[in-house]
Amino acid sequence: MAAARGVLLCPITMGLFLQSLFLLLLFLGSCLHPAAAFPKGCYPSEEEGLKTFRCSNAQLTEVPRDIPNDTNKLYLDFNQIPFLPRDAFRDLPLLLELDLSHNAITRIESGAFQGLAEHLHSLDLSSNRLVSVSKDAFSNLKAKVNLSDNPWLCDCRLQELIRAVELAADSSGGIVCDSSTQEEHVGKAFLQLIADTDFCNVYKKTTDIAMLVTMFGWFAMVISYLVYYVRQNQEDARRHLEYLKSLPSKQRRSEESSTISTVV
């Protein structure tokens, strides 16, 4: 009897064991899967009670896609990211700090920071390769932005950008003209220059002068053509009259009246 009961209990025990093992594997899989999906060199952590995701010096060439959407601080510094596409951070609604310093960023598409306006308070874009960026790329962004140590072209576009964002403390002196519409500005701090020079007014005056020169050129061409046309007609008329003088008198009178009426 006892032997028969043992035979019955054995399959039940084995079934419970296999079920427990299956559930354990599912649990471990769900815990390990997110970490396995992270790019090499990236890892999550918690710093000062904030959920942090670090990808510093991870040889990234684009913004990772599998960043936890509850991340508060994101470090993508010291990589080779060349540009920021539209909606690059749209799945990170709780992001407070974003470090993109020491990359190779040359272009930022409009809407790259879309979705970050509500919470983001720090954005570091220092030590990249930014030459010119539209202010629309930072539309509605309230974060303090670090734009220092980039090869900026100092012109009206940069002036509009500087006035559209709030610069991070102690970063303004690092915005230096690598090139400029005026050669004497190269190597100088841009914020010092715009204290005395309105680059947008200079650009407008230059554009207005160019338009006036172009209009004057077209006007001169029209006048020259009219003068040429009148002189050419006068020369043709003079030659025709000389030809008429060489004809017999009756035919000459008839063609002279025809020529005069045509000239008139």
PDB file of C-alpha atoms in Angstrom:
ATOM      1  CA  MET A   1       0.000   0.000   0.000  1.00  0.00           C
ATOM      2  CA  ALA A   2       2.801   2.394   0.950  1.00  0.00           C
ATOM      3  CA  ALA A   3       4.650   1.481  -2.211  1.00  0.00           C
ATOM      4  CA  ALA A   4       1.593   2.288  -4.319  1.00  0.00           C
ATOM      5  CA  ARG A   5       1.208   5.687  -2.586  1.00  0.00           C
ATOM      6  CA  GLY A   6       4.863   6.474  -3.289  1.00  0.00           C
ATOM      7  CA  VAL A   7       4.370   5.663  -6.946  1.00  0.00           C
ATOM      8  CA  LEU A   8       1.435   8.087  -7.082  1.00  0.00           C
ATOM      9  CA  LEU A   9       3.265  10.909  -5.255  1.00  0.00           C
ATOM     10  CA  CYS A  10       6.393  10.725  -7.402  1.00  0.00           C
ATOM     11  CA  PRO A  11       4.832  12.119 -10.631  1.00  0.00           C
ATOM     12  CA  ILE A  12       3.037  14.856  -8.659  1.00  0.00           C
ATOM     13  CA  THR A  13       6.255  15.903  -6.916  1.00  0.00           C
ATOM     14  CA  MET A  14       8.147  15.876 -10.209  1.00  0.00           C
ATOM     15  CA  GLY A  15       5.424  17.995 -11.841  1.00  0.00           C
ATOM     16  CA  LEU A  16       5.547  20.587  -9.048  1.00  0.00           C
ATOM     17  CA  PHE A  17       9.326  20.687  -9.271  1.00  0.00           C
ATOM     18  CA  LEU A  18       9.292  21.251 -13.037  1.00  0.00           C
ATOM     19  CA  GLN A  19       6.614  23.951 -12.697  1.00  0.00           C
ATOM     20  CA  SER A  20       8.647  25.752 -10.024  1.00  0.00           C
ATOM     21  CA  LEU A  21      11.784  25.507 -12.174  1.00  0.00           C
ATOM     22  CA  PHE A  22       9.916  26.925 -15.177  1.00  0.00           C
ATOM     23  CA  LEU A  23       8.622  29.898 -13.136  1.00  0.00           C
ATOM     24  CA  LEU A  24      12.110  30.526 -11.749  1.00  0.00           C
ATOM     25  CA  LEU A  25      13.568  30.608 -15.260  1.00  0.00           C
ATOM     26  CA  LEU A  26      10.875  33.051 -16.388  1.00  0.00           C
ATOM     27  CA  PHE A  27      11.630  35.325 -13.438  1.00  0.00           C
ATOM     28  CA  LEU A  28      15.365  35.259 -14.060  1.00  0.00           C
ATOM     29  CA  GLY A  29      14.795  35.879 -17.763  1.00  0.00           C
ATOM     30  CA  SER A  30      12.652  38.932 -17.069  1.00  0.00           C
ATOM     31  CA  CYS A  31      15.319  40.324 -14.732  1.00  0.00           C
ATOM     32  CA  LEU A  32      18.259  39.660 -17.009  1.00  0.00           C
ATOM     33  CA  HIS A  33      16.695  40.660 -20.329  1.00  0.00           C
ATOM     34  CA  PRO A  34      16.908  44.468 -19.913  1.00  0.00           C
ATOM     35  CA  ALA A  35      20.569  44.296 -18.912  1.00  0.00           C
ATOM     36  CA  ALA A  36      21.330  42.056 -21.887  1.00  0.00           C
ATOM     37  CA  ALA A  37      19.679  44.599 -24.218  1.00  0.00           C
ATOM     38  CA  PHE A  38      21.931  47.471 -23.102  1.00  0.00           C
ATOM     39  CA  PRO A  39      24.753  48.473 -25.471  1.00  0.00           C
ATOM     40  CA  LYS A  40      28.238  47.380 -24.450  1.00  0.00           C
ATOM     41  CA  GLY A  41      29.675  49.780 -21.919  1.00  0.00           C
ATOM     42  CA  CYS A  42      26.259  51.008 -20.713  1.00  0.00           C
ATOM     43  CA  TYR A  43      24.775  50.211 -17.327  1.00  0.00           C
ATOM     44  CA  PRO A  44      22.029  51.493 -14.991  1.00  0.00           C
ATOM     45  CA  SER A  45      22.658  52.669 -11.447  1.00  0.00           C
ATOM     46  CA  GLU A  46      21.162  54.819  -8.724  1.00  0.00           C
ATOM     47  CA  GLU A  47      22.902  57.993  -7.628  1.00  0.00           C
ATOM     48  CA  GLU A  48      21.560  60.214  -4.850  1.00  0.00           C
ATOM     49  CA  GLY A  49      18.162  58.618  -5.200  1.00  0.00           C
ATOM     50  CA  LEU A  50      18.024  59.290  -8.953  1.00  0.00           C
ATOM     51  CA  LYS A  51      17.931  56.561 -11.579  1.00  0.00           C
ATOM     52  CA  THR A  52      21.037  56.975 -13.700  1.00  0.00           C
ATOM     53  CA  PHE A  53      22.063  55.403 -16.993  1.00  0.00           C
ATOM     54  CA  ARG A  54      25.745  55.665 -17.894  1.00  0.00           C
ATOM     55  CA  CYS A  55      27.176  55.165 -21.389  1.00  0.00           C
ATOM     56  CA  SER A  56      30.354  57.188 -20.923  1.00  0.00           C
ATOM     57  CA  ASN A  57      33.214  56.259 -23.258  1.00  0.00           C
ATOM     58  CA  ALA A  58      31.224  53.370 -24.731  1.00  0.00           C
ATOM     59  CA  GLN A  59      32.258  54.042 -28.365  1.00  0.00           C
ATOM     60  CA  LEU A  60      28.663  54.866 -29.336  1.00  0.00           C
ATOM     61  CA  THR A  61      27.931  56.311 -32.780  1.00  0.00           C
ATOM     62  CA  GLU A  62      24.248  57.010 -32.085  1.00  0.00           C
ATOM     63  CA  VAL A  63      21.892  57.584 -29.183  1.00  0.00           C
ATOM     64  CA  PRO A  64      20.972  54.169 -27.699  1.00  0.00           C
ATOM     65  CA  ARG A  65      17.363  53.061 -28.076  1.00  0.00           C
ATOM     66  CA  ASP A  66      17.035  50.750 -25.065  1.00  0.00           C
ATOM     67  CA  ILE A  67      17.399  53.349 -22.326  1.00  0.00           C
ATOM     68  CA  PRO A  68      15.022  52.725 -19.381  1.00  0.00           C
ATOM     69  CA  ASN A  69      12.173  55.228 -19.677  1.00  0.00           C
ATOM     70  CA  ASP A  70      12.311  56.084 -15.963  1.00  0.00           C
ATOM     71  CA  THR A  71      15.898  57.377 -16.257  1.00  0.00           C
ATOM     72  CA  ASN A  72      16.583  60.687 -14.474  1.00  0.00           C
ATOM     73  CA  LYS A  73      20.250  61.212 -15.416  1.00  0.00           C
ATOM     74  CA  LEU A  74      21.744  60.124 -18.746  1.00  0.00           C
ATOM     75  CA  TYR A  75      25.461  60.203 -19.490  1.00  0.00           C
ATOM     76  CA  LEU A  76      26.455  59.812 -23.164  1.00  0.00           C
ATOM     77  CA  ASP A  77      29.741  61.716 -22.890  1.00  0.00           C
ATOM     78  CA  PHE A  78      33.050  60.765 -24.525  1.00  0.00           C
ATOM     79  CA  ASN A  79      31.543  58.915 -27.496  1.00  0.00           C
ATOM     80  CA  GLN A  80      31.487  59.454 -31.275  1.00  0.00           C
ATOM     81  CA  ILE A  81      27.853  60.476 -31.763  1.00  0.00           C
ATOM     82  CA  PRO A  82      27.791  62.693 -34.926  1.00  0.00           C
ATOM     83  CA  PHE A  83      24.261  64.129 -34.836  1.00  0.00           C
ATOM     84  CA  LEU A  84      21.012  64.168 -32.871  1.00  0.00           C
ATOM     85  CA  PRO A  85      17.912  63.153 -34.879  1.00  0.00           C
ATOM     86  CA  ARG A  86      14.363  64.269 -34.248  1.00  0.00           C
ATOM     87  CA  ASP A  87      12.717  62.599 -31.193  1.00  0.00           C
ATOM     88  CA  ALA A  88      16.060  61.159 -30.049  1.00  0.00           C
ATOM     89  CA  PHE A  89      14.920  61.313 -26.396  1.00  0.00           C
ATOM     90  CA  ARG A  90      11.126  61.207 -26.705  1.00  0.00           C
ATOM     91  CA  ASP A  91      10.803  58.040 -24.536  1.00  0.00           C
ATOM     92  CA  LEU A  92      12.525  59.660 -21.543  1.00  0.00           C
ATOM     93  CA  PRO A  93       9.839  61.871 -19.983  1.00  0.00           C
ATOM     94  CA  LEU A  94      11.500  61.919 -16.516  1.00  0.00           C
ATOM     95  CA  LEU A  95      14.959  62.963 -17.672  1.00  0.00           C
ATOM     96  CA  LEU A  96      16.516  65.719 -15.537  1.00  0.00           C
ATOM     97  CA  GLU A  97      20.133  65.770 -16.713  1.00  0.00           C
ATOM     98  CA  LEU A  98      21.580  64.957 -20.135  1.00  0.00           C
ATOM     99  CA  ASP A  99      25.338  64.907 -20.753  1.00  0.00           C
ATOM    100  CA  LEU A 100      26.379  64.807 -24.437  1.00  0.00           C
ATOM    101  CA  SER A 101      29.763  66.449 -23.992  1.00  0.00           C
ATOM    102  CA  HIS A 102      32.925  65.279 -25.775  1.00  0.00           C
ATOM    103  CA  ASN A 103      31.202  63.767 -28.811  1.00  0.00           C
ATOM    104  CA  ALA A 104      31.422  64.553 -32.535  1.00  0.00           C
ATOM    105  CA  ILE A 105      28.036  66.275 -32.872  1.00  0.00           C
ATOM    106  CA  THR A 106      27.871  68.578 -35.886  1.00  0.00           C
ATOM    107  CA  ARG A 107      24.106  68.715 -36.413  1.00  0.00           C
ATOM    108  CA  ILE A 108      21.020  68.846 -34.205  1.00  0.00           C
ATOM    109  CA  GLU A 109      17.694  68.337 -35.940  1.00  0.00           C
ATOM    110  CA  SER A 110      14.675  70.380 -34.945  1.00  0.00           C
ATOM    111  CA  GLY A 111      12.707  68.398 -32.360  1.00  0.00           C
ATOM    112  CA  ALA A 112      15.725  66.398 -31.114  1.00  0.00           C
ATOM    113  CA  PHE A 113      14.845  67.360 -27.523  1.00  0.00           C
ATOM    114  CA  GLN A 114      11.107  67.090 -27.994  1.00  0.00           C
ATOM    115  CA  GLY A 115       9.402  65.731 -24.881  1.00  0.00           C
ATOM    116  CA  LEU A 116      12.091  66.982 -22.480  1.00  0.00           C
ATOM    117  CA  ALA A 117      10.803  70.504 -21.934  1.00  0.00           C
ATOM    118  CA  GLU A 118       8.880  69.718 -18.755  1.00  0.00           C
ATOM    119  CA  HIS A 119      11.622  68.189 -16.586  1.00  0.00           C
ATOM    120  CA  LEU A 120      15.079  68.611 -18.143  1.00  0.00           C
ATOM    121  CA  HIS A 121      17.132  71.199 -16.252  1.00  0.00           C
ATOM    122  CA  SER A 122      20.682  70.474 -17.450  1.00  0.00           C
ATOM    123  CA  LEU A 123      21.966  69.868 -21.005  1.00  0.00           C
ATOM    124  CA  ASP A 124      25.699  69.620 -21.708  1.00  0.00           C
ATOM    125  CA  LEU A 125      26.768  69.959 -25.367  1.00  0.00           C
ATOM    126  CA  SER A 126      30.283  71.192 -24.691  1.00  0.00           C
ATOM    127  CA  SER A 127      33.343  69.938 -26.581  1.00  0.00           C
ATOM    128  CA  ASN A 128      31.535  68.872 -29.744  1.00  0.00           C
ATOM    129  CA  ARG A 129      31.842  70.063 -33.362  1.00  0.00           C
ATOM    130  CA  LEU A 130      28.914  72.450 -33.524  1.00  0.00           C
ATOM    131  CA  VAL A 131      29.414  75.289 -35.997  1.00  0.00           C
ATOM    132  CA  SER A 132      25.858  76.550 -36.481  1.00  0.00           C
ATOM    133  CA  VAL A 133      22.546  75.427 -34.929  1.00  0.00           C
ATOM    134  CA  SER A 134      19.048  76.807 -35.384  1.00  0.00           C
ATOM    135  CA  LYS A 135      17.341  78.131 -32.267  1.00  0.00           C
ATOM    136  CA  ASP A 136      14.348  75.942 -33.223  1.00  0.00           C
ATOM    137  CA  ALA A 137      16.339  72.881 -32.110  1.00  0.00           C
ATOM    138  CA  PHE A 138      15.944  74.133 -28.519  1.00  0.00           C
ATOM    139  CA  SER A 139      12.318  75.223 -28.836  1.00  0.00           C
ATOM    140  CA  ASN A 140      10.476  75.355 -25.457  1.00  0.00           C
ATOM    141  CA  LEU A 141      13.505  73.905 -23.661  1.00  0.00           C
ATOM    142  CA  LYS A 142      13.983  75.378 -20.177  1.00  0.00           C
ATOM    143  CA  ALA A 143      17.209  73.545 -19.326  1.00  0.00           C
ATOM    144  CA  LYS A 144      20.481  75.329 -18.644  1.00  0.00           C
ATOM    145  CA  VAL A 145      22.634  74.602 -21.692  1.00  0.00           C
ATOM    146  CA  ASN A 146      26.420  74.338 -21.936  1.00  0.00           C
ATOM    147  CA  LEU A 147      27.572  75.262 -25.478  1.00  0.00           C
ATOM    148  CA  SER A 148      31.236  75.925 -24.743  1.00  0.00           C
ATOM    149  CA  ASP A 149      34.266  74.566 -26.607  1.00  0.00           C
ATOM    150  CA  ASN A 150      32.635  74.202 -30.025  1.00  0.00           C
ATOM    151  CA  PRO A 151      33.997  75.649 -33.322  1.00  0.00           C
ATOM    152  CA  TRP A 152      31.239  78.247 -33.610  1.00  0.00           C
ATOM    153  CA  LEU A 153      30.588  80.475 -36.615  1.00  0.00           C
ATOM    154  CA  CYS A 154      29.774  83.830 -35.043  1.00  0.00           C
ATOM    155  CA  ASP A 155      26.860  85.316 -36.955  1.00  0.00           C
ATOM    156  CA  CYS A 156      23.200  86.274 -36.589  1.00  0.00           C
ATOM    157  CA  ARG A 157      22.144  82.625 -36.251  1.00  0.00           C
ATOM    158  CA  LEU A 158      24.374  82.080 -33.219  1.00  0.00           C
ATOM    159  CA  GLN A 159      23.162  85.341 -31.701  1.00  0.00           C
ATOM    160  CA  GLU A 160      19.543  84.176 -32.028  1.00  0.00           C
ATOM    161  CA  LEU A 161      20.450  80.816 -30.455  1.00  0.00           C
ATOM    162  CA  ILE A 162      22.241  82.398 -27.488  1.00  0.00           C
ATOM    163  CA  ARG A 163      19.255  84.640 -26.790  1.00  0.00           C
ATOM    164  CA  ALA A 164      16.806  81.720 -27.041  1.00  0.00           C
ATOM    165  CA  VAL A 165      18.447  79.456 -24.427  1.00  0.00           C
ATOM    166  CA  GLU A 166      19.551  79.813 -20.813  1.00  0.00           C
ATOM    167  CA  LEU A 167      23.292  79.245 -20.630  1.00  0.00           C
ATOM    168  CA  ALA A 168      24.794  77.132 -17.846  1.00  0.00           C
ATOM    169  CA  ALA A 169      26.732  79.047 -15.209  1.00  0.00           C
ATOM    170  CA  ASP A 170      30.396  79.720 -16.065  1.00  0.00           C
ATOM    171  CA  SER A 171      29.970  78.371 -19.624  1.00  0.00           C
ATOM    172  CA  SER A 172      29.427  81.623 -21.529  1.00  0.00           C
ATOM    173  CA  GLY A 173      33.141  82.453 -21.723  1.00  0.00           C
ATOM    174  CA  GLY A 174      33.755  79.178 -23.568  1.00  0.00           C
ATOM    175  CA  ILE A 175      31.621  80.224 -26.556  1.00  0.00           C
ATOM    176  CA  VAL A 176      34.426  81.530 -28.766  1.00  0.00           C
ATOM    177  CA  CYS A 177      34.388  82.488 -32.457  1.00  0.00           C
ATOM    178  CA  ASP A 178      36.243  79.871 -34.487  1.00  0.00           C
ATOM    179  CA  SER A 179      35.080  81.712 -37.627  1.00  0.00           C
ATOM    180  CA  SER A 180      33.070  84.854 -38.215  1.00  0.00           C
ATOM    181  CA  THR A 181      31.524  87.102 -40.825  1.00  0.00           C
ATOM    182  CA  GLN A 182      34.173  89.617 -39.702  1.00  0.00           C
ATOM    183  CA  GLU A 183      37.743  88.349 -39.423  1.00  0.00           C
ATOM    184  CA  GLU A 184      38.629  90.533 -36.423  1.00  0.00           C
ATOM    185  CA  HIS A 185      36.102  88.602 -34.306  1.00  0.00           C
ATOM    186  CA  VAL A 186      37.899  85.248 -34.638  1.00  0.00           C
ATOM    187  CA  GLY A 187      39.236  83.979 -31.300  1.00  0.00           C
ATOM    188  CA  LYS A 188      37.049  86.304 -29.215  1.00  0.00           C
ATOM    189  CA  ALA A 189      34.289  85.386 -26.750  1.00  0.00           C
ATOM    190  CA  PHE A 190      30.960  85.776 -28.528  1.00  0.00           C
ATOM    191  CA  LEU A 191      29.043  87.172 -25.547  1.00  0.00           C
ATOM    192  CA  GLN A 192      31.516  90.032 -25.269  1.00  0.00           C
ATOM    193  CA  LEU A 193      31.064  90.804 -28.964  1.00  0.00           C
ATOM    194  CA  ILE A 194      27.260  90.906 -28.918  1.00  0.00           C
ATOM    195  CA  ALA A 195      27.390  93.341 -26.008  1.00  0.00           C
ATOM    196  CA  ASP A 196      28.584  95.938 -28.546  1.00  0.00           C
ATOM    197  CA  THR A 197      27.591  94.479 -31.929  1.00  0.00           C
ATOM    198  CA  ASP A 198      24.207  93.380 -33.230  1.00  0.00           C
ATOM    199  CA  PHE A 199      25.151  90.660 -35.708  1.00  0.00           C
ATOM    200  CA  CYS A 200      21.594  90.455 -37.056  1.00  0.00           C
ATOM    201  CA  ASN A 201      21.513  94.173 -37.919  1.00  0.00           C
ATOM    202  CA  VAL A 202      24.903  93.911 -39.619  1.00  0.00           C
ATOM    203  CA  TYR A 203      23.580  90.964 -41.623  1.00  0.00           C
ATOM    204  CA  LYS A 204      20.423  92.907 -42.546  1.00  0.00           C
ATOM    205  CA  LYS A 205      22.450  95.927 -43.721  1.00  0.00           C
ATOM    206  CA  THR A 206      24.721  93.687 -45.780  1.00  0.00           C
ATOM    207  CA  THR A 207      21.681  92.001 -47.339  1.00  0.00           C
ATOM    208  CA  ASP A 208      20.043  95.363 -48.103  1.00  0.00           C
ATOM    209  CA  ILE A 209      23.217  96.660 -49.779  1.00  0.00           C
ATOM    210  CA  ALA A 210      23.482  93.480 -51.841  1.00  0.00           C
ATOM    211  CA  MET A 211      19.856  93.880 -52.970  1.00  0.00           C
ATOM    212  CA  LEU A 212      20.439  97.531 -53.918  1.00  0.00           C
ATOM    213  CA  VAL A 213      23.560  96.632 -55.901  1.00  0.00           C
ATOM    214  CA  THR A 214      21.646  93.872 -57.707  1.00  0.00           C
ATOM    215  CA  MET A 215      18.718  96.190 -58.507  1.00  0.00           C
ATOM    216  CA  PHE A 216      21.110  98.893 -59.753  1.00  0.00           C
ATOM    217  CA  GLY A 217      22.832  96.331 -61.968  1.00  0.00           C
ATOM    218  CA  TRP A 218      19.541  95.268 -63.558  1.00  0.00           C
ATOM    219  CA  PHE A 219      18.492  98.908 -64.002  1.00  0.00           C
ATOM    220  CA  ALA A 220      21.812  99.740 -65.693  1.00  0.00           C
ATOM    221  CA  MET A 221      21.387  96.764 -68.037  1.00  0.00           C
ATOM    222  CA  VAL A 222      17.877  97.919 -69.045  1.00  0.00           C
ATOM    223  CA  ILE A 223      19.054 101.511 -69.675  1.00  0.00           C
ATOM    224  CA  SER A 224      22.036 100.269 -71.689  1.00  0.00           C
ATOM    225  CA  TYR A 225      19.759  98.108 -73.825  1.00  0.00           C
ATOM    226  CA  LEU A 226      17.359 101.009 -74.481  1.00  0.00           C
ATOM    227  CA  VAL A 227      20.244 103.316 -75.472  1.00  0.00           C
ATOM    228  CA  TYR A 228      21.636 100.623 -77.763  1.00  0.00           C
ATOM    229  CA  TYR A 229      18.204 100.003 -79.279  1.00  0.00           C
ATOM    230  CA  VAL A 230      17.587 103.727 -80.000  1.00  0.00           C
ATOM    231  CA  ARG A 231      21.059 104.237 -81.480  1.00  0.00           C
ATOM    232  CA  GLN A 232      20.742 101.145 -83.630  1.00  0.00           C
ATOM    233  CA  ASN A 233      17.393 102.350 -85.024  1.00  0.00           C
ATOM    234  CA  GLN A 234      18.798 105.800 -85.677  1.00  0.00           C
ATOM    235  CA  GLU A 235      21.746 104.300 -87.571  1.00  0.00           C
ATOM    236  CA  ASP A 236      19.433 102.099 -89.611  1.00  0.00           C
ATOM    237  CA  ALA A 237      17.208 105.088 -90.414  1.00  0.00           C
ATOM    238  CA  ARG A 238      20.220 107.213 -91.459  1.00  0.00           C
ATOM    239  CA  ARG A 239      21.488 104.500 -93.790  1.00  0.00           C
ATOM    240  CA  HIS A 240      18.061 104.061 -95.289  1.00  0.00           C
ATOM    241  CA  LEU A 241      17.737 107.799 -95.933  1.00  0.00           C
ATOM    242  CA  GLU A 242      21.134 107.871 -97.643  1.00  0.00           C
ATOM    243  CA  TYR A 243      20.025 104.984 -99.784  1.00  0.00           C
ATOM    244  CA  LEU A 244      16.842 106.858-100.733  1.00  0.00           C
ATOM    245  CA  LYS A 245      18.828 109.895-101.807  1.00  0.00           C
ATOM    246  CA  SER A 246      20.584 107.790-104.374  1.00  0.00           C
ATOM    247  CA  LEU A 247      17.247 106.746-105.987  1.00  0.00           C
ATOM    248  CA  PRO A 248      15.301 108.630-108.733  1.00  0.00           C
ATOM    249  CA  SER A 249      13.253 111.537-107.319  1.00  0.00           C
ATOM    250  CA  LYS A 250       9.711 110.026-107.617  1.00  0.00           C
ATOM    251  CA  GLN A 251      10.586 106.715-106.024  1.00  0.00           C
ATOM    252  CA  ARG A 252      12.701 108.530-103.476  1.00  0.00           C
ATOM    253  CA  ARG A 253       9.856 110.780-102.280  1.00  0.00           C
ATOM    254  CA  SER A 254       7.505 107.870-101.873  1.00  0.00           C
ATOM    255  CA  GLU A 255      10.027 105.801 -99.838  1.00  0.00           C
ATOM    256  CA  GLU A 256      11.141 108.860 -97.816  1.00  0.00           C
ATOM    257  CA  SER A 257       7.572 109.460 -96.657  1.00  0.00           C
ATOM    258  CA  SER A 258       7.316 105.772 -95.788  1.00  0.00           C
ATOM    259  CA  THR A 259      10.596 105.862 -93.848  1.00  0.00           C
ATOM    260  CA  ILE A 260       9.633 109.049 -91.977  1.00  0.00           C
ATOM    261  CA  SER A 261       6.277 107.600 -90.967  1.00  0.00           C
ATOM    262  CA  THR A 262       8.019 104.432 -89.809  1.00  0.00           C
ATOM    263  CA  VAL A 263      10.553 106.374 -87.733  1.00  0.00           C
ATOM    264  CA  VAL A 264       7.765 108.503 -86.215  1.00  0.00           C
TER     265      VAL A 264
END
